[in-house]
Amino acid sequence: MSEVKVPELAESITEGTISEWLKSVGDQVEKGENIVELETDKVNVEVISEVAGVLSEIKAEEGDTVEVGSVIAVVSDGEAQPASNEKPESEKQVEAPKEDAAKPEQAETKEASVETSTSNERIQATPSARKLAREKGIDLAKVKTQAGDVVRPEDVERASQPAQPAKSAEQSKPAQTKSNDNPSKPVVREKLSRRRQTIAKKLLEVSNNTAMLTTFNEVDMTNVMELRKRKKDKFQEDHNGTRLGFMSFFTKAAVAALKKYPDVNAEIDGTDLILKQFYDIGIAVSTDEGLVVPIVKDCDKKNFADIEQSIVDLAVKAKDKKLGLDDMMGGSFTITNGGVFGSLMSTPIINGTQAAILGMHSIVTRPIAIDKDRMENRPMMYIALSYDHRIIDGKQAVGFLKTIKDLIENPEDLLLES
């Protein structure tokens, strides 16, 4: 017998939420096989079985919060029993027939009970759904699922309700809000996901524990857009389909600016200032469950193609919920691009204990004064630097943004900085 415990996740993570059991009680599990998915503050983690055997007990239901080190399941030695209820042939030969063991009605009831039990074992269902089905006396084989092939508690609950006559869409709407105090002002109450709770908590901590200020500048994107237009096809051909985007330009410009203004690449630890001499840049990625910030490591050592491919890989992993803890830990500075959603200007909030965050925005064609006699329409972008004023003075912040602006407007200079 082996206990399945919540593993050590990361230094700052002490608990998680049972997101989904991938195995049910009675299922055969192999050594190293994933049996449950945990949702943590940062990423989803799949927990494996350390031994081969049968999942004999589940100690925490989906949605439960569990601490690191706590036992959430038990895997016993042996193999899962076959679904068939038939005894081996050898047992049939030596078993003496019993007379008057039960009345015909009792025998039929017993057979039906066994059939329901064995059929339930074959149905894929969550532990909480199986428990509810047992309590309500419902055969899982007759339960229709709403999504996928796995029976969930809401499917069992729905199956337990008596059939209702069909109603029009207008008639069915009030049922969703009948528990409201004021039916004329309908609301829907939902529990925040663990990730959304963590985002809210962290952002509030940053706001309360830093002296945050934002400074702005604008960048003429003409030259970098022309360079990208000239080189993008050759770049994609030379680098196995990797596309040349703007993020690599801004990432390389940020590294150059961080080297010039090292306090922007720092953090406060008590009464100490920690100056980071590495350049692991967090790239904010929007997912259905909220914003995550995976880290592109060693950006000072990567070329444009390496950075672009790293960003694509991390974005795909984020959307597929495949980010590992290593993908999220150790960032020294963050870039967020609200421009992809159409944002013209914003004041981004610093990420964690970092000293600053760079915000990119939409590229908008605007009339710009070239000199006192000429005006031209140019593709312009507002950029913002939110920073911790305890570490960074206004002069440094403005100088940092000015460095970004100069390098993007003269992208050839980035080659000298790389």
mmCIF file of N, CA, C and O in Angstrom, residues 107-156:
data_model
loop_
_atom_site.group_PDB
_atom_site.id
_atom_site.type_symbol
_atom_site.label_atom_id
_atom_site.label_comp_id
_atom_site.label_asym_id
_atom_site.label_seq_id
_atom_site.Cartn_x
_atom_site.Cartn_y
_atom_site.Cartn_z
ATOM 1 N N ALA A 107 -34.271 -13.023 -6.012
ATOM 2 C CA ALA A 107 -33.158 -13.324 -6.909
ATOM 3 C C ALA A 107 -33.058 -12.286 -8.010
ATOM 4 O O ALA A 107 -31.970 -11.829 -8.363
ATOM 5 N N GLU A 108 -34.228 -11.904 -8.569
ATOM 6 C CA GLU A 108 -34.218 -10.901 -9.628
ATOM 7 C C GLU A 108 -33.686 -9.576 -9.123
ATOM 8 O O GLU A 108 -32.910 -8.892 -9.781
ATOM 9 N N THR A 109 -34.115 -9.197 -7.900
ATOM 10 C CA THR A 109 -33.643 -7.935 -7.321
ATOM 11 C C THR A 109 -32.142 -7.971 -7.108
ATOM 12 O O THR A 109 -31.424 -7.014 -7.386
ATOM 13 N N LYS A 110 -31.642 -9.098 -6.613
ATOM 14 C CA LYS A 110 -30.205 -9.222 -6.361
ATOM 15 C C LYS A 110 -29.427 -9.129 -7.657
ATOM 16 O O LYS A 110 -28.395 -8.457 -7.740
ATOM 17 N N GLU A 111 -29.921 -9.818 -8.721
ATOM 18 C CA GLU A 111 -29.230 -9.777 -10.003
ATOM 19 C C GLU A 111 -29.207 -8.365 -10.564
ATOM 20 O O GLU A 111 -28.203 -7.901 -11.096
ATOM 21 N N ALA A 112 -30.299 -7.651 -10.418
ATOM 22 C CA ALA A 112 -30.363 -6.283 -10.925
ATOM 23 C C ALA A 112 -29.386 -5.391 -10.188
ATOM 24 O O ALA A 112 -28.733 -4.527 -10.770
ATOM 25 N N SER A 113 -29.280 -5.638 -8.864
ATOM 26 C CA SER A 113 -28.350 -4.836 -8.055
ATOM 27 C C SER A 113 -26.920 -5.075 -8.486
ATOM 28 O O SER A 113 -26.129 -4.144 -8.617
ATOM 29 N N VAL A 114 -26.574 -6.352 -8.699
ATOM 30 C CA VAL A 114 -25.207 -6.677 -9.130
ATOM 31 C C VAL A 114 -24.921 -6.082 -10.488
ATOM 32 O O VAL A 114 -23.858 -5.512 -10.738
ATOM 33 N N GLU A 115 -25.901 -6.176 -11.399
ATOM 34 C CA GLU A 115 -25.714 -5.652 -12.754
ATOM 35 C C GLU A 115 -25.484 -4.146 -12.719
ATOM 36 O O GLU A 115 -24.619 -3.613 -13.402
ATOM 37 N N THR A 116 -26.272 -3.441 -11.892
ATOM 38 C CA THR A 116 -26.111 -1.987 -11.776
ATOM 39 C C THR A 116 -24.745 -1.637 -11.215
ATOM 40 O O THR A 116 -24.062 -0.748 -11.685
ATOM 41 N N SER A 117 -24.326 -2.415 -10.180
ATOM 42 C CA SER A 117 -23.040 -2.128 -9.542
ATOM 43 C C SER A 117 -21.892 -2.287 -10.518
ATOM 44 O O SER A 117 -21.009 -1.442 -10.611
ATOM 45 N N THR A 118 -21.912 -3.426 -11.264
ATOM 46 C CA THR A 118 -20.798 -3.667 -12.181
ATOM 47 C C THR A 118 -20.808 -2.687 -13.340
ATOM 48 O O THR A 118 -19.769 -2.261 -13.811
ATOM 49 N N SER A 119 -22.017 -2.317 -13.792
ATOM 50 C CA SER A 119 -22.083 -1.358 -14.897
ATOM 51 C C SER A 119 -21.581 0.002 -14.435
ATOM 52 O O SER A 119 -20.938 0.727 -15.184
ATOM 53 N N ASN A 120 -21.872 0.362 -13.189
ATOM 54 C CA ASN A 120 -21.388 1.627 -12.647
ATOM 55 C C ASN A 120 -19.875 1.674 -12.615
ATOM 56 O O ASN A 120 -19.261 2.718 -12.826
ATOM 57 N N GLU A 121 -19.244 0.546 -12.303
ATOM 58 C CA GLU A 121 -17.786 0.509 -12.255
ATOM 59 C C GLU A 121 -17.170 0.773 -13.622
ATOM 60 O O GLU A 121 -16.087 1.310 -13.735
ATOM 61 N N ARG A 122 -17.900 0.363 -14.689
ATOM 62 C CA ARG A 122 -17.354 0.541 -16.029
ATOM 63 C C ARG A 122 -17.540 1.963 -16.540
ATOM 64 O O ARG A 122 -16.875 2.386 -17.458
ATOM 65 N N ILE A 123 -18.478 2.691 -15.972
ATOM 66 C CA ILE A 123 -18.746 4.056 -16.418
ATOM 67 C C ILE A 123 -17.668 4.995 -15.891
ATOM 68 O O ILE A 123 -17.275 4.920 -14.723
ATOM 69 N N GLN A 124 -17.178 5.881 -16.734
ATOM 70 C CA GLN A 124 -16.219 6.896 -16.294
ATOM 71 C C GLN A 124 -16.972 7.998 -15.554
ATOM 72 O O GLN A 124 -17.858 8.640 -16.115
ATOM 73 N N ALA A 125 -16.618 8.200 -14.297
ATOM 74 C CA ALA A 125 -17.302 9.201 -13.482
ATOM 75 C C ALA A 125 -16.355 9.717 -12.411
ATOM 76 O O ALA A 125 -15.432 9.012 -11.997
ATOM 77 N N THR A 126 -16.580 10.943 -11.966
ATOM 78 C CA THR A 126 -15.776 11.499 -10.886
ATOM 79 C C THR A 126 -16.191 10.843 -9.574
ATOM 80 O O THR A 126 -17.329 10.364 -9.435
ATOM 81 N N PRO A 127 -15.294 10.805 -8.581
ATOM 82 C CA PRO A 127 -15.644 10.196 -7.290
ATOM 83 C C PRO A 127 -16.894 10.826 -6.665
ATOM 84 O O PRO A 127 -17.733 10.132 -6.101
ATOM 85 N N SER A 128 -17.011 12.157 -6.762
ATOM 86 C CA SER A 128 -18.171 12.818 -6.164
ATOM 87 C C SER A 128 -19.456 12.423 -6.891
ATOM 88 O O SER A 128 -20.523 12.317 -6.272
ATOM 89 N N ALA A 129 -19.370 12.173 -8.209
ATOM 90 C CA ALA A 129 -20.545 11.738 -8.962
ATOM 91 C C ALA A 129 -20.959 10.331 -8.543
ATOM 92 O O ALA A 129 -22.154 10.039 -8.405
ATOM 93 N N ARG A 130 -19.973 9.450 -8.346
ATOM 94 C CA ARG A 130 -20.278 8.081 -7.901
ATOM 95 C C ARG A 130 -20.953 8.093 -6.526
ATOM 96 O O ARG A 130 -21.923 7.375 -6.275
ATOM 97 N N LYS A 131 -20.430 8.931 -5.640
ATOM 98 C CA LYS A 131 -20.996 9.010 -4.296
ATOM 99 C C LYS A 131 -22.442 9.490 -4.341
ATOM 100 O O LYS A 131 -23.332 8.927 -3.684
ATOM 101 N N LEU A 132 -22.697 10.521 -5.130
ATOM 102 C CA LEU A 132 -24.045 11.070 -5.246
ATOM 103 C C LEU A 132 -24.995 10.051 -5.870
ATOM 104 O O LEU A 132 -26.155 9.930 -5.462
ATOM 105 N N ALA A 133 -24.485 9.311 -6.862
ATOM 106 C CA ALA A 133 -25.326 8.297 -7.515
ATOM 107 C C ALA A 133 -25.724 7.204 -6.530
ATOM 108 O O ALA A 133 -26.865 6.732 -6.537
ATOM 109 N N ARG A 134 -24.765 6.805 -5.669
ATOM 110 C CA ARG A 134 -25.080 5.790 -4.655
ATOM 111 C C ARG A 134 -26.144 6.305 -3.688
ATOM 112 O O ARG A 134 -27.063 5.590 -3.313
ATOM 113 N N GLU A 135 -26.002 7.549 -3.257
ATOM 114 C CA GLU A 135 -26.948 8.126 -2.306
ATOM 115 C C GLU A 135 -28.350 8.218 -2.885
ATOM 116 O O GLU A 135 -29.344 8.030 -2.183
ATOM 117 N N LYS A 136 -28.435 8.531 -4.177
ATOM 118 C CA LYS A 136 -29.740 8.714 -4.808
ATOM 119 C C LYS A 136 -30.253 7.457 -5.496
ATOM 120 O O LYS A 136 -31.350 7.446 -6.062
ATOM 121 N N GLY A 137 -29.426 6.378 -5.479
ATOM 122 C CA GLY A 137 -29.851 5.132 -6.088
ATOM 123 C C GLY A 137 -29.993 5.208 -7.596
ATOM 124 O O GLY A 137 -30.908 4.617 -8.178
ATOM 125 N N ILE A 138 -29.095 5.933 -8.239
ATOM 126 C CA ILE A 138 -29.178 6.142 -9.681
ATOM 127 C C ILE A 138 -28.119 5.298 -10.392
ATOM 128 O O ILE A 138 -26.962 5.235 -9.959
ATOM 129 N N ASP A 139 -28.523 4.656 -11.473
ATOM 130 C CA ASP A 139 -27.605 3.870 -12.290
ATOM 131 C C ASP A 139 -26.815 4.821 -13.183
ATOM 132 O O ASP A 139 -27.385 5.523 -14.023
ATOM 133 N N LEU A 140 -25.489 4.865 -13.008
ATOM 134 C CA LEU A 140 -24.645 5.779 -13.786
ATOM 135 C C LEU A 140 -24.736 5.508 -15.288
ATOM 136 O O LEU A 140 -24.511 6.414 -16.099
ATOM 137 N N ALA A 141 -25.035 4.270 -15.651
ATOM 138 C CA ALA A 141 -25.112 3.928 -17.074
ATOM 139 C C ALA A 141 -26.256 4.669 -17.769
ATOM 140 O O ALA A 141 -26.251 4.835 -18.986
ATOM 141 N N LYS A 142 -27.238 5.132 -16.976
ATOM 142 C CA LYS A 142 -28.391 5.817 -17.556
ATOM 143 C C LYS A 142 -28.294 7.334 -17.446
ATOM 144 O O LYS A 142 -29.248 8.043 -17.783
ATOM 145 N N VAL A 143 -27.145 7.813 -16.943
ATOM 146 C CA VAL A 143 -26.965 9.260 -16.770
ATOM 147 C C VAL A 143 -26.358 9.855 -18.035
ATOM 148 O O VAL A 143 -25.331 9.380 -18.525
ATOM 149 N N LYS A 144 -26.976 10.877 -18.559
ATOM 150 C CA LYS A 144 -26.456 11.568 -19.736
ATOM 151 C C LYS A 144 -25.510 12.679 -19.301
ATOM 152 O O LYS A 144 -25.817 13.426 -18.376
ATOM 153 N N THR A 145 -24.352 12.764 -19.977
ATOM 154 C CA THR A 145 -23.364 13.800 -19.635
ATOM 155 C C THR A 145 -23.563 15.027 -20.509
ATOM 156 O O THR A 145 -23.997 14.932 -21.645
ATOM 157 N N GLN A 146 -23.191 16.176 -19.945
ATOM 158 C CA GLN A 146 -23.295 17.430 -20.678
ATOM 159 C C GLN A 146 -22.060 17.688 -21.525
ATOM 160 O O GLN A 146 -22.120 18.271 -22.589
ATOM 161 N N ALA A 147 -20.871 17.327 -20.965
ATOM 162 C CA ALA A 147 -19.608 17.605 -21.666
ATOM 163 C C ALA A 147 -18.695 16.401 -21.541
ATOM 164 O O ALA A 147 -18.402 15.957 -20.440
ATOM 165 N N GLY A 148 -18.237 15.844 -22.681
ATOM 166 C CA GLY A 148 -17.309 14.721 -22.658
ATOM 167 C C GLY A 148 -17.998 13.437 -22.242
ATOM 168 O O GLY A 148 -19.219 13.308 -22.240
ATOM 169 N N ASP A 149 -17.191 12.427 -21.849
ATOM 170 C CA ASP A 149 -17.706 11.115 -21.493
ATOM 171 C C ASP A 149 -17.704 10.864 -19.994
ATOM 172 O O ASP A 149 -18.113 9.808 -19.537
ATOM 173 N N VAL A 150 -17.210 11.798 -19.203
ATOM 174 C CA VAL A 150 -17.103 11.606 -17.762
ATOM 175 C C VAL A 150 -18.351 12.142 -17.078
ATOM 176 O O VAL A 150 -18.761 13.279 -17.296
ATOM 177 N N VAL A 151 -18.967 11.311 -16.247
ATOM 178 C CA VAL A 151 -20.159 11.722 -15.501
ATOM 179 C C VAL A 151 -19.731 12.588 -14.322
ATOM 180 O O VAL A 151 -18.832 12.216 -13.556
ATOM 181 N N ARG A 152 -20.363 13.722 -14.169
ATOM 182 C CA ARG A 152 -20.051 14.648 -13.088
ATOM 183 C C ARG A 152 -21.266 14.796 -12.168
ATOM 184 O O ARG A 152 -22.388 14.412 -12.539
ATOM 185 N N PRO A 153 -21.064 15.373 -10.942
ATOM 186 C CA PRO A 153 -22.180 15.473 -9.985
ATOM 187 C C PRO A 153 -23.407 16.180 -10.547
ATOM 188 O O PRO A 153 -24.540 15.765 -10.293
ATOM 189 N N GLU A 154 -23.181 17.230 -11.348
ATOM 190 C CA GLU A 154 -24.329 17.949 -11.895
ATOM 191 C C GLU A 154 -25.144 17.079 -12.848
ATOM 192 O O GLU A 154 -26.361 17.242 -12.985
ATOM 193 N N ASP A 155 -24.457 16.111 -13.538
ATOM 194 C CA ASP A 155 -25.175 15.190 -14.420
ATOM 195 C C ASP A 155 -26.081 14.256 -13.604
ATOM 196 O O ASP A 155 -27.223 13.980 -13.988
ATOM 197 N N VAL A 156 -25.544 13.780 -12.459
ATOM 198 C CA VAL A 156 -26.330 12.898 -11.584
ATOM 199 C C VAL A 156 -27.507 13.661 -10.997
ATOM 200 O O VAL A 156 -28.635 13.158 -10.928
#
